[in-house]
Each structure stands twice: as structure tokens, then as C-alpha cells.
Amino acid sequence: MDAKVGFCWRCNGKLMIIHKCTSCHTAEYCSQRCVADDSTRHGSVECRLWSPRKCGGCTRTVMSQRSRCSGCYTRWYCNTECQRKDLELHKPYCNMWQVITILAASKPKGPLRDLPYYFGNSFAKDLLNLRGNEMKSSSDDDKEFPCQLSILLAASGDLKHAIKTVQSLPPAYAGRVLFVMNDADPFVAARNILILFMLSTFEHARASNIASIYLSLRLTKEDYSILQGALSALIEMDPSQLKEKAGGVIEFKDGVFNDLREVWTGWSKLPCLRKDKKCADLDEERQRIFHSTPLAESSVRASLKFVPKQHVPSIKEWFKNGVIRPSNCVQSSLPYYNPTFTGRSHDVVISPFKRSPASWKFGYCVSADCATFQIWDYLDLIQYHALDSVTEMCHEFTTYCFKENITLMKKRRVSFKMMTKNFTNLGADLLKDVPYGFDRIYTSNLIDFYGISNVIQPLEPLLSRQNPHSVLFTETFNWYAGINGAVEPDETGMLKLQLLASRDLGCSLLDFIGMNLNIFHEYYDNTDFFTCYIRGSRLAESGQPCLKSNLPKWSEFTECHGLRMHDIHSGRNSVLPYRLRVNARPVNMLRGDVRTLEWSRIPATNCQIT
């Protein structure tokens, strides 16, 4: 489901000869062996989702995707006669699905924890996928594609998505990319600008040092000196000087620059020499966070049973010390803590963030569910350079990505506008800088906290009307909260999933003792439950009572403020996958229920790339 264009859905190898799934005609493989090897996983969810549907009344193939029961949208029919024939048998199930939809409508939104997300809880993604979109029609891979593309990260978090997008640009793309990165948290914005400032002003030889500052809790004397030099330079700057020093590729807009200066100042003054008595014990603070988060510890134990054995020692070592360094570095040469892993207290929950950064006592504040070695797709790591040590692989790949970004920043083909606003207040002012709108808008999982309508409404005017490939992404990590009792399989269903997993992974049921549910969700089709979530969420936003009589029709919950949701039953998403393969990425410790929806304009006619 999330294989890259031109790569095998099983082994991730480049496609020389294409073997397609004969049922859904969507999945592509490099050989018949990969077709067979992937039949259990693919056949459990994706193929069922995209293959022709059988009529609930006569079992013939349904020709139209729109021929669904309008009560639950889980059953397909040839016509009204077939639906009438199936009414008595289907009615109890239809009522059940409608009740689940009402539950989804009634579930409360979770509180938005205002923590400094220096590392998000999902790996980096290419937000353009040019080969599958703007460049898809190009028959000549060497053909230049001159244009400028603009990406808005409305709640950006850290830099990884932007870094990965730049690294993923095809060689044939000769244009420019503008990133507008907005995050209301000045701690996150300050760290992003610090890393970008170093990338824009340093040479390739320093990429490894920047990677260590970005990833590792402990630093060499050289790294710490480089970091302090960058902090000192930033503290003395105003926004115009920052832009000038960065060669015009970094611009700070529409925020309080003094808040960022307070963060940089706090980091520069923090005692970080580990043997210094005044230095806080960041190792102890970090371990306290892990031990106070039971799910984090249990997830680690479960993951170590699942990752390839050669990676276990390096992962255990990282959980002890948080170090991600090149292979030639020894622990005794890391005398300093990394101050950029500190900020306001971890246990504070406030929203929106209004307090001055200087008023906080800086302490270790990276959430326990954010492991720095997981920021990249494991499939990318092993394809670039497979090593026994996960942390060394991570450092090498980060260094490589940073070098690619340095190259394009120095050529001014990549630029960044940084903002610290609430996403609802980005407004039409952005269109002065990006008059044609944004080709991609990424909202992370804001809908988990604000709802679909409240996220799309303020951002829809910013989506490009000129580019037929422009999309807005909404992710959800917590959609099943409140209906998890219905979503999760029962004991019999769980055993079936374990049998499928054992067949696919070539292991016994005993190997799954203590394993978390994510491993088995690879073979679990909960798409109907997810449809209930979307429908229920839209009902809740309508302000109507949560009653069966008020359940919205298909077009009413898949269209929102002029945008239409890509129908997940009709094929893969155009840019970001609807769901990720979990078992292909044992090191990433993915949550098997994360879903990504793509929203595009209605209708997308008479468009042209500008």
C-alpha cells in the first residue's frame, strides 16, 4: 500500500519487469515469488479493499463503487432489487455499524499536549512524490521539469519531513521548493531554525557534526563548540540579519523573534559538561521519563523481540544513553550533553503556549515515544547502507540527507519561511508570498484534536487552484479511541490474525507471546470501522444530535469546505500512503492504526502547473 512508485511491494527492489496482482490490479511486484510471498499480507487488507466487490444480494461483481448501502456503507449491491432481497439478513449488521458511527461521533477529542516535539512520533515522509504526480506524465526521466513547488507544514514539528522531501527530489527535477514551516511552539521553531542555519552556512564536511547535534544526547567537544558558535551567532541576529547570513534561504515571518532568542540563550547558558557539578544529569532525567511512561517500556520490550537480532545491541544501548554517533566515535569522547534536547518541563500540559521561554527551567523534555533512531524509514536506512548498528545507520543516512539539503540550499533551490502561529491564523497573508497557493499542505494529526472541518476550513483557501496534483493531508493516530472496544478483534479474530502473521513471517504462534497488536494489524482490515470514524466525526462537527436519523450521506462526510476526500476504496493515495506496512519496518515501531487521508479540490478542472 505504501510502496514507492517503481518499487516492489514486497522486497522494495526496483521494478525491471512488473508483475501485478491479478485481483486488484494495483499492487506491483518484481517477480512471481514476491507476488506469492506477499499474498497473505496483501490479500488480508489491500487486495480486499481494492478488488471488485461482490453484491450482497446475488454475489455478482458490482460495477459501481457508489452502489453501497447508504445506512452503513459496508455492503455493496447491483441494484435496489438486490438490496431489497438482502434487507432482512443485512439489517442487524447495518444497525450495528450505525451504532458504531454514533459512538465515533460521541467520542471526545483528546487534549493537545503542548510539549516541544523535537522528534515527531512518525518517520519522515516525502511530501511531494513527484514521480507519482507532477512528473508522472514525463516519458523521459532526464527531461527537466522547471517550476516552483510550495509546501505548507501547518503544524510542522521537527524538520524531518522537509529534509526527507528534499533528499527525495528526482534528479530530473530542476525547479525550486519552498517550505513554509509553522509551529506555534517557540522551542520547536528555535531548534528548527538552528539546524537550518547550520545547514545553510556550513560546508558538506560539517554535515556529520550537524547530524550529531540533531540526533544525539551526548556530544564531542568539537560538536559542542560548533553548536555554541551557531547559538551565539543567532542570539545576536534579528530576522533580516538571519535571512542575510543564511544566503536568503531562511526567513522568519509573523512571530515573536525574541521568544526564539530566549530559547537559544537558555541553551547557550546551560551547563553541559557532564563532569561539572553544576551540570544537570540529563541521563537521569531521561530515564525518569521512560520509567514514568509504562507503555513506552512495554513497547520497547516487545519491539526487541521483533527487530532483527543484529540490531538489538545498538537499540538497547540507545535506550541507555541516547547516543547516535558515527562508527568511529567512542563513548569516552562525548563529554558534553546536548542542550537542544532540553526545554520546558516534560509533565506540563498547557494549550495554547503563552509563557515566555526564559521563565522555564530548562530540563530534558523529549517525549518517551519519540526515539531519534526511528525518524527515518527503516527501508530507506537498509537500502542506503545496511549495518548491524541501527544508530550508526541512522547517523549515516542523516548525514547523507543533510549533504543533499546543503547542496540545494547553497544553490537557492530550497528555501524556508518559518512561522510561529496557531494554524487557524495563517490566513490569506501567506498568499502574498505564495500567490498561486500551496501544492501540498501537511497538517500532521491536528484532526485528532480539532476535528476535520476545523482543520480544513482555515487551510483550504491556501491550497493551489492551479496545480491538479495539489492535496491537503490529514493524519489521525487516535481515531479508534472511544470505539476501540468495537474495533479491536475478539479472541477468535486475534487467533486468526496470529495464524496469518505466522504464515507470512515464517514463525510459530509461540514467537508472538508478549507481542503488541500492531504486528497483527498488518493482516486486519478495519476500514469499515475507519469509515464509521470519519462519518461520526463529521456528524459531531455538524452540531446535530448524534442520532441515526442525522447520519450524513457519503458526499456529506467526504466533502469538506470545497475539498473532497480521496475514496480509500478506489485505490492508493497519490502522495502519502493511507496506511503503512508495519512488519516491513521492525525498527520503526509503527502504530498499525495510523491513517492518512488526502483531500483535493472539487472539481479539479482546467488546471495547469505554474
Tab-separated table of N, CA, C and O in Angstrom, residues 496-578:
chain	number	residue	atom	x	y	z
A	496	LYS	N	-6.933	-15.740	14.476
A	496	LYS	CA	-6.842	-15.775	13.012
A	496	LYS	C	-5.725	-14.859	12.520
A	496	LYS	O	-4.979	-15.215	11.601
A	497	LEU	N	-5.623	-13.677	13.145
A	497	LEU	CA	-4.557	-12.749	12.752
A	497	LEU	C	-3.186	-13.330	13.059
A	497	LEU	O	-2.238	-13.183	12.274
A	498	GLN	N	-3.062	-14.007	14.208
A	498	GLN	CA	-1.783	-14.610	14.576
A	498	GLN	C	-1.399	-15.723	13.606
A	498	GLN	O	-0.220	-15.875	13.254
A	499	LEU	N	-2.395	-16.486	13.160
A	499	LEU	CA	-2.128	-17.540	12.182
A	499	LEU	C	-1.650	-16.948	10.859
A	499	LEU	O	-0.731	-17.467	10.223
A	500	LEU	N	-2.291	-15.848	10.438
A	500	LEU	CA	-1.866	-15.179	9.201
A	500	LEU	C	-0.443	-14.639	9.350
A	500	LEU	O	0.382	-14.761	8.440
A	501	ALA	N	-0.162	-14.027	10.499
A	501	ALA	CA	1.173	-13.467	10.738
A	501	ALA	C	2.228	-14.572	10.748
A	501	ALA	O	3.327	-14.402	10.191
A	502	SER	N	1.928	-15.698	11.394
A	502	SER	CA	2.902	-16.794	11.449
A	502	SER	C	3.183	-17.339	10.054
A	502	SER	O	4.320	-17.688	9.720
A	503	ARG	N	2.140	-17.387	9.204
A	503	ARG	CA	2.317	-17.855	7.828
A	503	ARG	C	3.175	-16.864	7.030
A	503	ARG	O	4.070	-17.267	6.277
A	504	ASP	N	2.931	-15.587	7.235
A	504	ASP	CA	3.644	-14.559	6.474
A	504	ASP	C	5.095	-14.415	6.936
A	504	ASP	O	6.002	-14.264	6.119
A	505	LEU	N	5.320	-14.472	8.244
A	505	LEU	CA	6.646	-14.229	8.797
A	505	LEU	C	7.458	-15.504	8.975
A	505	LEU	O	8.633	-15.439	9.344
A	506	GLY	N	6.821	-16.649	8.758
A	506	GLY	CA	7.545	-17.908	8.865
A	506	GLY	C	7.961	-18.246	10.279
A	506	GLY	O	9.104	-18.669	10.513
A	507	CYS	N	7.077	-18.041	11.255
A	507	CYS	CA	7.398	-18.334	12.643
A	507	CYS	C	6.204	-19.037	13.287
A	507	CYS	O	5.160	-19.215	12.663
A	508	SER	N	6.357	-19.439	14.557
A	508	SER	CA	5.297	-20.145	15.260
A	508	SER	C	4.497	-19.188	16.125
A	508	SER	O	4.937	-18.062	16.408
A	509	LEU	N	3.337	-19.644	16.582
A	509	LEU	CA	2.496	-18.814	17.450
A	509	LEU	C	3.196	-18.495	18.771
A	509	LEU	O	2.945	-17.450	19.375
A	510	LEU	N	4.075	-19.374	19.215
A	510	LEU	CA	4.807	-19.129	20.473
A	510	LEU	C	5.694	-17.902	20.377
A	510	LEU	O	5.962	-17.232	21.383
A	511	ASP	N	6.154	-17.598	19.166
A	511	ASP	CA	7.019	-16.426	18.978
A	511	ASP	C	6.273	-15.115	19.224
A	511	ASP	O	6.889	-14.068	19.384
A	512	PHE	N	4.939	-15.164	19.231
A	512	PHE	CA	4.148	-13.943	19.368
A	512	PHE	C	3.782	-13.611	20.811
A	512	PHE	O	3.113	-12.612	21.072
A	513	ILE	N	4.195	-14.441	21.745
A	513	ILE	CA	3.866	-14.172	23.148
A	513	ILE	C	4.488	-12.847	23.569
A	513	ILE	O	5.693	-12.626	23.416
A	514	GLY	N	3.650	-11.963	24.085
A	514	GLY	CA	4.133	-10.646	24.515
A	514	GLY	C	4.176	-9.615	23.415
A	514	GLY	O	4.512	-8.456	23.666
A	515	MET	N	3.842	-9.995	22.181
A	515	MET	CA	3.861	-9.050	21.066
A	515	MET	C	2.666	-8.105	21.142
A	515	MET	O	1.588	-8.490	21.591
A	516	ASN	N	2.859	-6.862	20.698
A	516	ASN	CA	1.735	-5.920	20.705
A	516	ASN	C	0.877	-6.101	19.457
A	516	ASN	O	1.252	-6.773	18.500
A	517	LEU	N	-0.282	-5.461	19.475
A	517	LEU	CA	-1.288	-5.655	18.431
A	517	LEU	C	-0.847	-5.118	17.081
A	517	LEU	O	-1.316	-5.573	16.035
A	518	ASN	N	0.074	-4.151	17.060
A	518	ASN	CA	0.462	-3.526	15.797
A	518	ASN	C	0.998	-4.545	14.790
A	518	ASN	O	0.776	-4.419	13.588
A	519	ILE	N	1.698	-5.543	15.283
A	519	ILE	CA	2.270	-6.544	14.395
A	519	ILE	C	1.177	-7.289	13.634
A	519	ILE	O	1.333	-7.635	12.460
A	520	PHE	N	0.050	-7.505	14.287
A	520	PHE	CA	-1.030	-8.272	13.677
A	520	PHE	C	-1.980	-7.405	12.861
A	520	PHE	O	-2.746	-7.919	12.052
A	521	HIS	N	-1.937	-6.101	13.054
A	521	HIS	CA	-2.798	-5.218	12.281
A	521	HIS	C	-2.416	-5.182	10.808
A	521	HIS	O	-3.160	-4.657	9.992
A	522	GLU	N	-1.254	-5.721	10.485
A	522	GLU	CA	-0.861	-5.845	9.084
A	522	GLU	C	-1.878	-6.695	8.321
A	522	GLU	O	-2.024	-6.567	7.105
A	523	TYR	N	-2.584	-7.549	9.030
A	523	TYR	CA	-3.480	-8.525	8.405
A	523	TYR	C	-4.932	-8.284	8.823
A	523	TYR	O	-5.786	-9.152	8.661
A	524	TYR	N	-5.211	-7.106	9.332
A	524	TYR	CA	-6.540	-6.814	9.892
A	524	TYR	C	-7.171	-5.669	9.115
A	524	TYR	O	-6.655	-4.552	9.111
A	525	ASP	N	-8.287	-5.939	8.478
A	525	ASP	CA	-8.982	-4.910	7.697
A	525	ASP	C	-10.037	-4.235	8.574
A	525	ASP	O	-11.119	-4.770	8.785
A	526	ASN	N	-9.703	-3.057	9.111
A	526	ASN	CA	-10.676	-2.306	9.918
A	526	ASN	C	-11.151	-1.060	9.177
A	526	ASN	O	-11.516	-0.055	9.788
A	527	THR	N	-11.147	-1.144	7.832
A	527	THR	CA	-11.543	0.001	7.016
A	527	THR	C	-12.979	0.423	7.283
A	527	THR	O	-13.294	1.620	7.288
A	528	ASP	N	-13.873	-0.537	7.503
A	528	ASP	CA	-15.265	-0.185	7.773
A	528	ASP	C	-15.391	0.604	9.078
A	528	ASP	O	-16.190	1.537	9.182
A	529	PHE	N	-14.592	0.230	10.073
A	529	PHE	CA	-14.584	0.985	11.326
A	529	PHE	C	-14.061	2.404	11.087
A	529	PHE	O	-14.564	3.369	11.661
A	530	PHE	N	-13.046	2.510	10.222
A	530	PHE	CA	-12.488	3.827	9.940
A	530	PHE	C	-13.510	4.705	9.213
A	530	PHE	O	-13.598	5.909	9.460
A	531	THR	N	-14.281	4.098	8.312
A	531	THR	CA	-15.353	4.841	7.644
A	531	THR	C	-16.353	5.370	8.676
A	531	THR	O	-16.826	6.506	8.574
A	532	CYS	N	-16.657	4.540	9.673
A	532	CYS	CA	-17.554	4.977	10.764
A	532	CYS	C	-16.953	6.170	11.506
A	532	CYS	O	-17.663	7.108	11.878
A	533	TYR	N	-15.644	6.121	11.720
A	533	TYR	CA	-14.978	7.234	12.419
A	533	TYR	C	-15.132	8.540	11.643
A	533	TYR	O	-15.495	9.576	12.206
A	534	ILE	N	-14.849	8.496	10.330
A	534	ILE	CA	-14.944	9.724	9.522
A	534	ILE	C	-16.381	10.240	9.523
A	534	ILE	O	-16.639	11.431	9.724
A	535	ARG	N	-17.307	9.334	9.307
A	535	ARG	CA	-18.716	9.721	9.260
A	535	ARG	C	-19.172	10.283	10.606
A	535	ARG	O	-19.868	11.301	10.671
A	536	GLY	N	-18.796	9.614	11.693
A	536	GLY	CA	-19.167	10.082	13.025
A	536	GLY	C	-18.532	11.408	13.366
A	536	GLY	O	-19.156	12.280	13.981
A	537	SER	N	-17.277	11.586	12.952
A	537	SER	CA	-16.586	12.846	13.207
A	537	SER	C	-17.280	14.004	12.512
A	537	SER	O	-17.459	15.083	13.092
A	538	ARG	N	-17.712	13.771	11.278
A	538	ARG	CA	-18.390	14.829	10.528
A	538	ARG	C	-19.770	15.124	11.118
A	538	ARG	O	-20.224	16.263	11.112
A	539	LEU	N	-20.442	14.078	11.653
A	539	LEU	CA	-21.722	14.290	12.329
A	539	LEU	C	-21.530	15.156	13.563
A	539	LEU	O	-22.306	16.090	13.810
A	540	ALA	N	-20.490	14.875	14.343
A	540	ALA	CA	-20.221	15.659	15.547
A	540	ALA	C	-19.966	17.120	15.206
A	540	ALA	O	-20.374	18.026	15.933
A	541	GLU	N	-19.298	17.352	14.071
A	541	GLU	CA	-18.981	18.726	13.672
A	541	GLU	C	-20.205	19.480	13.152
A	541	GLU	O	-20.210	20.709	13.119
A	542	SER	N	-21.237	18.744	12.753
A	542	SER	CA	-22.426	19.398	12.193
A	542	SER	C	-23.261	20.099	13.251
A	542	SER	O	-24.110	20.937	12.931
A	543	GLY	N	-23.054	19.719	14.504
A	543	GLY	CA	-23.837	20.313	15.579
A	543	GLY	C	-25.187	19.657	15.785
A	543	GLY	O	-25.942	20.050	16.673
A	544	GLN	N	-25.510	18.645	14.980
A	544	GLN	CA	-26.780	17.940	15.124
A	544	GLN	C	-26.674	16.868	16.210
A	544	GLN	O	-25.575	16.379	16.497
A	545	PRO	N	-27.792	16.477	16.794
A	545	PRO	CA	-27.775	15.396	17.783
A	545	PRO	C	-27.238	14.114	17.165
A	545	PRO	O	-27.436	13.847	15.980
A	546	CYS	N	-26.538	13.329	17.980
A	546	CYS	CA	-25.950	12.083	17.483
A	546	CYS	C	-27.014	11.001	17.428
A	546	CYS	O	-27.131	10.142	18.324
A	547	LEU	N	-27.831	11.032	16.369
A	547	LEU	CA	-28.917	10.086	16.172
A	547	LEU	C	-28.775	9.435	14.798
A	547	LEU	O	-28.174	10.016	13.875
A	548	LYS	N	-29.339	8.249	14.642
A	548	LYS	CA	-29.274	7.562	13.356
A	548	LYS	C	-29.895	8.388	12.241
A	548	LYS	O	-29.427	8.375	11.103
A	549	SER	N	-30.938	9.116	12.591
A	549	SER	CA	-31.628	9.910	11.578
A	549	SER	C	-30.773	11.052	11.047
A	549	SER	O	-31.078	11.620	9.999
A	550	ASN	N	-29.708	11.387	11.768
A	550	ASN	CA	-28.856	12.512	11.363
A	550	ASN	C	-27.547	12.074	10.715
A	550	ASN	O	-26.701	12.924	10.414
A	551	LEU	N	-27.361	10.779	10.525
A	551	LEU	CA	-26.095	10.316	9.954
A	551	LEU	C	-25.903	10.899	8.554
A	551	LEU	O	-26.799	10.799	7.713
A	552	PRO	N	-24.738	11.499	8.286
A	552	PRO	CA	-24.526	12.129	6.974
A	552	PRO	C	-24.366	11.104	5.861
A	552	PRO	O	-23.888	9.992	6.081
A	553	LYS	N	-24.780	11.496	4.658
A	553	LYS	CA	-24.607	10.665	3.477
A	553	LYS	C	-23.144	10.718	3.039
A	553	LYS	O	-22.355	11.525	3.510
A	554	TRP	N	-22.805	9.848	2.091
A	554	TRP	CA	-21.408	9.727	1.656
A	554	TRP	C	-20.818	11.073	1.241
A	554	TRP	O	-19.758	11.474	1.731
A	555	SER	N	-21.490	11.794	0.369
A	555	SER	CA	-20.933	13.067	-0.104
A	555	SER	C	-20.850	14.100	1.009
A	555	SER	O	-20.009	15.000	0.973
A	556	GLU	N	-21.708	13.965	2.023
A	556	GLU	CA	-21.733	14.940	3.112
A	556	GLU	C	-20.562	14.769	4.072
A	556	GLU	O	-20.153	15.730	4.716
A	557	PHE	N	-20.018	13.553	4.173
A	557	PHE	CA	-18.884	13.408	5.081
A	557	PHE	C	-17.551	13.227	4.360
A	557	PHE	O	-16.499	13.211	4.982
A	558	THR	N	-17.587	13.095	3.027
A	558	THR	CA	-16.331	13.022	2.289
A	558	THR	C	-16.031	14.324	1.545
A	558	THR	O	-15.026	14.401	0.832
A	559	GLU	N	-16.873	15.322	1.706
A	559	GLU	CA	-16.615	16.648	1.147
A	559	GLU	C	-16.627	17.661	2.277
A	559	GLU	O	-17.493	17.606	3.161
A	560	CYS	N	-15.649	18.554	2.255
A	560	CYS	CA	-15.487	19.482	3.377
A	560	CYS	C	-14.906	20.794	2.880
A	560	CYS	O	-13.773	20.834	2.383
A	561	HIS	N	-15.684	21.865	2.963
A	561	HIS	CA	-15.230	23.218	2.608
A	561	HIS	C	-14.560	23.251	1.233
A	561	HIS	O	-13.479	23.834	1.056
A	562	GLY	N	-15.200	22.638	0.260
A	562	GLY	CA	-14.689	22.703	-1.112
A	562	GLY	C	-13.642	21.659	-1.460
A	562	GLY	O	-13.150	21.636	-2.583
A	563	LEU	N	-13.294	20.777	-0.518
A	563	LEU	CA	-12.337	19.704	-0.785
A	563	LEU	C	-13.040	18.357	-0.699
A	563	LEU	O	-14.006	18.195	0.049
A	564	ARG	N	-12.529	17.409	-1.477
A	564	ARG	CA	-13.111	16.060	-1.470
A	564	ARG	C	-12.048	15.057	-1.035
A	564	ARG	O	-10.919	15.086	-1.518
A	565	MET	N	-12.445	14.174	-0.146
A	565	MET	CA	-11.548	13.133	0.347
A	565	MET	C	-11.360	12.047	-0.707
A	565	MET	O	-12.333	11.606	-1.331
A	566	HIS	N	-10.124	11.634	-0.897
A	566	HIS	CA	-9.874	10.506	-1.798
A	566	HIS	C	-10.556	9.267	-1.227
A	566	HIS	O	-10.397	8.939	-0.046
A	567	ASP	N	-11.329	8.582	-2.053
A	567	ASP	CA	-12.041	7.388	-1.616
A	567	ASP	C	-11.042	6.248	-1.430
A	567	ASP	O	-10.459	5.752	-2.397
A	568	ILE	N	-10.850	5.831	-0.199
A	568	ILE	CA	-9.848	4.821	0.104
A	568	ILE	C	-10.196	3.465	-0.492
A	568	ILE	O	-9.340	2.581	-0.572
A	569	HIS	N	-11.443	3.296	-0.941
A	569	HIS	CA	-11.850	2.030	-1.566
A	569	HIS	C	-11.457	1.964	-3.039
A	569	HIS	O	-11.558	0.895	-3.650
A	570	SER	N	-11.035	3.085	-3.603
A	570	SER	CA	-10.844	3.129	-5.055
A	570	SER	C	-9.385	3.052	-5.484
A	570	SER	O	-9.080	3.141	-6.664
A	571	GLY	N	-8.445	2.912	-4.553
A	571	GLY	CA	-7.039	2.819	-4.926
A	571	GLY	C	-6.150	3.593	-3.982
A	571	GLY	O	-6.619	4.256	-3.055
A	572	ARG	N	-4.861	3.514	-4.227
A	572	ARG	CA	-3.869	4.102	-3.332
A	572	ARG	C	-3.915	5.619	-3.372
A	572	ARG	O	-4.366	6.220	-4.355
A	573	ASN	N	-3.460	6.250	-2.296
A	573	ASN	CA	-3.315	7.706	-2.255
A	573	ASN	C	-2.265	8.152	-3.259
A	573	ASN	O	-1.406	7.363	-3.679
A	574	SER	N	-2.292	9.422	-3.609
A	574	SER	CA	-1.379	9.920	-4.636
A	574	SER	C	-0.007	10.290	-4.086
A	574	SER	O	0.990	10.216	-4.803
A	575	VAL	N	0.077	10.688	-2.818
A	575	VAL	CA	1.354	11.152	-2.261
A	575	VAL	C	1.742	10.331	-1.031
A	575	VAL	O	2.746	9.620	-1.039
A	576	LEU	N	0.985	10.443	0.031
A	576	LEU	CA	1.278	9.704	1.258
A	576	LEU	C	0.354	8.499	1.362
A	576	LEU	O	-0.836	8.612	1.094
A	577	PRO	N	0.862	7.349	1.768
A	577	PRO	CA	0.021	6.149	1.835
A	577	PRO	C	-1.068	6.269	2.884
A	577	PRO	O	-0.872	6.856	3.949
A	578	TYR	N	-2.219	5.672	2.572
A	578	TYR	CA	-3.349	5.655	3.501
A	578	TYR	C	-2.980	4.930	4.786
A	578	TYR	O	-3.318	5.357	5.882
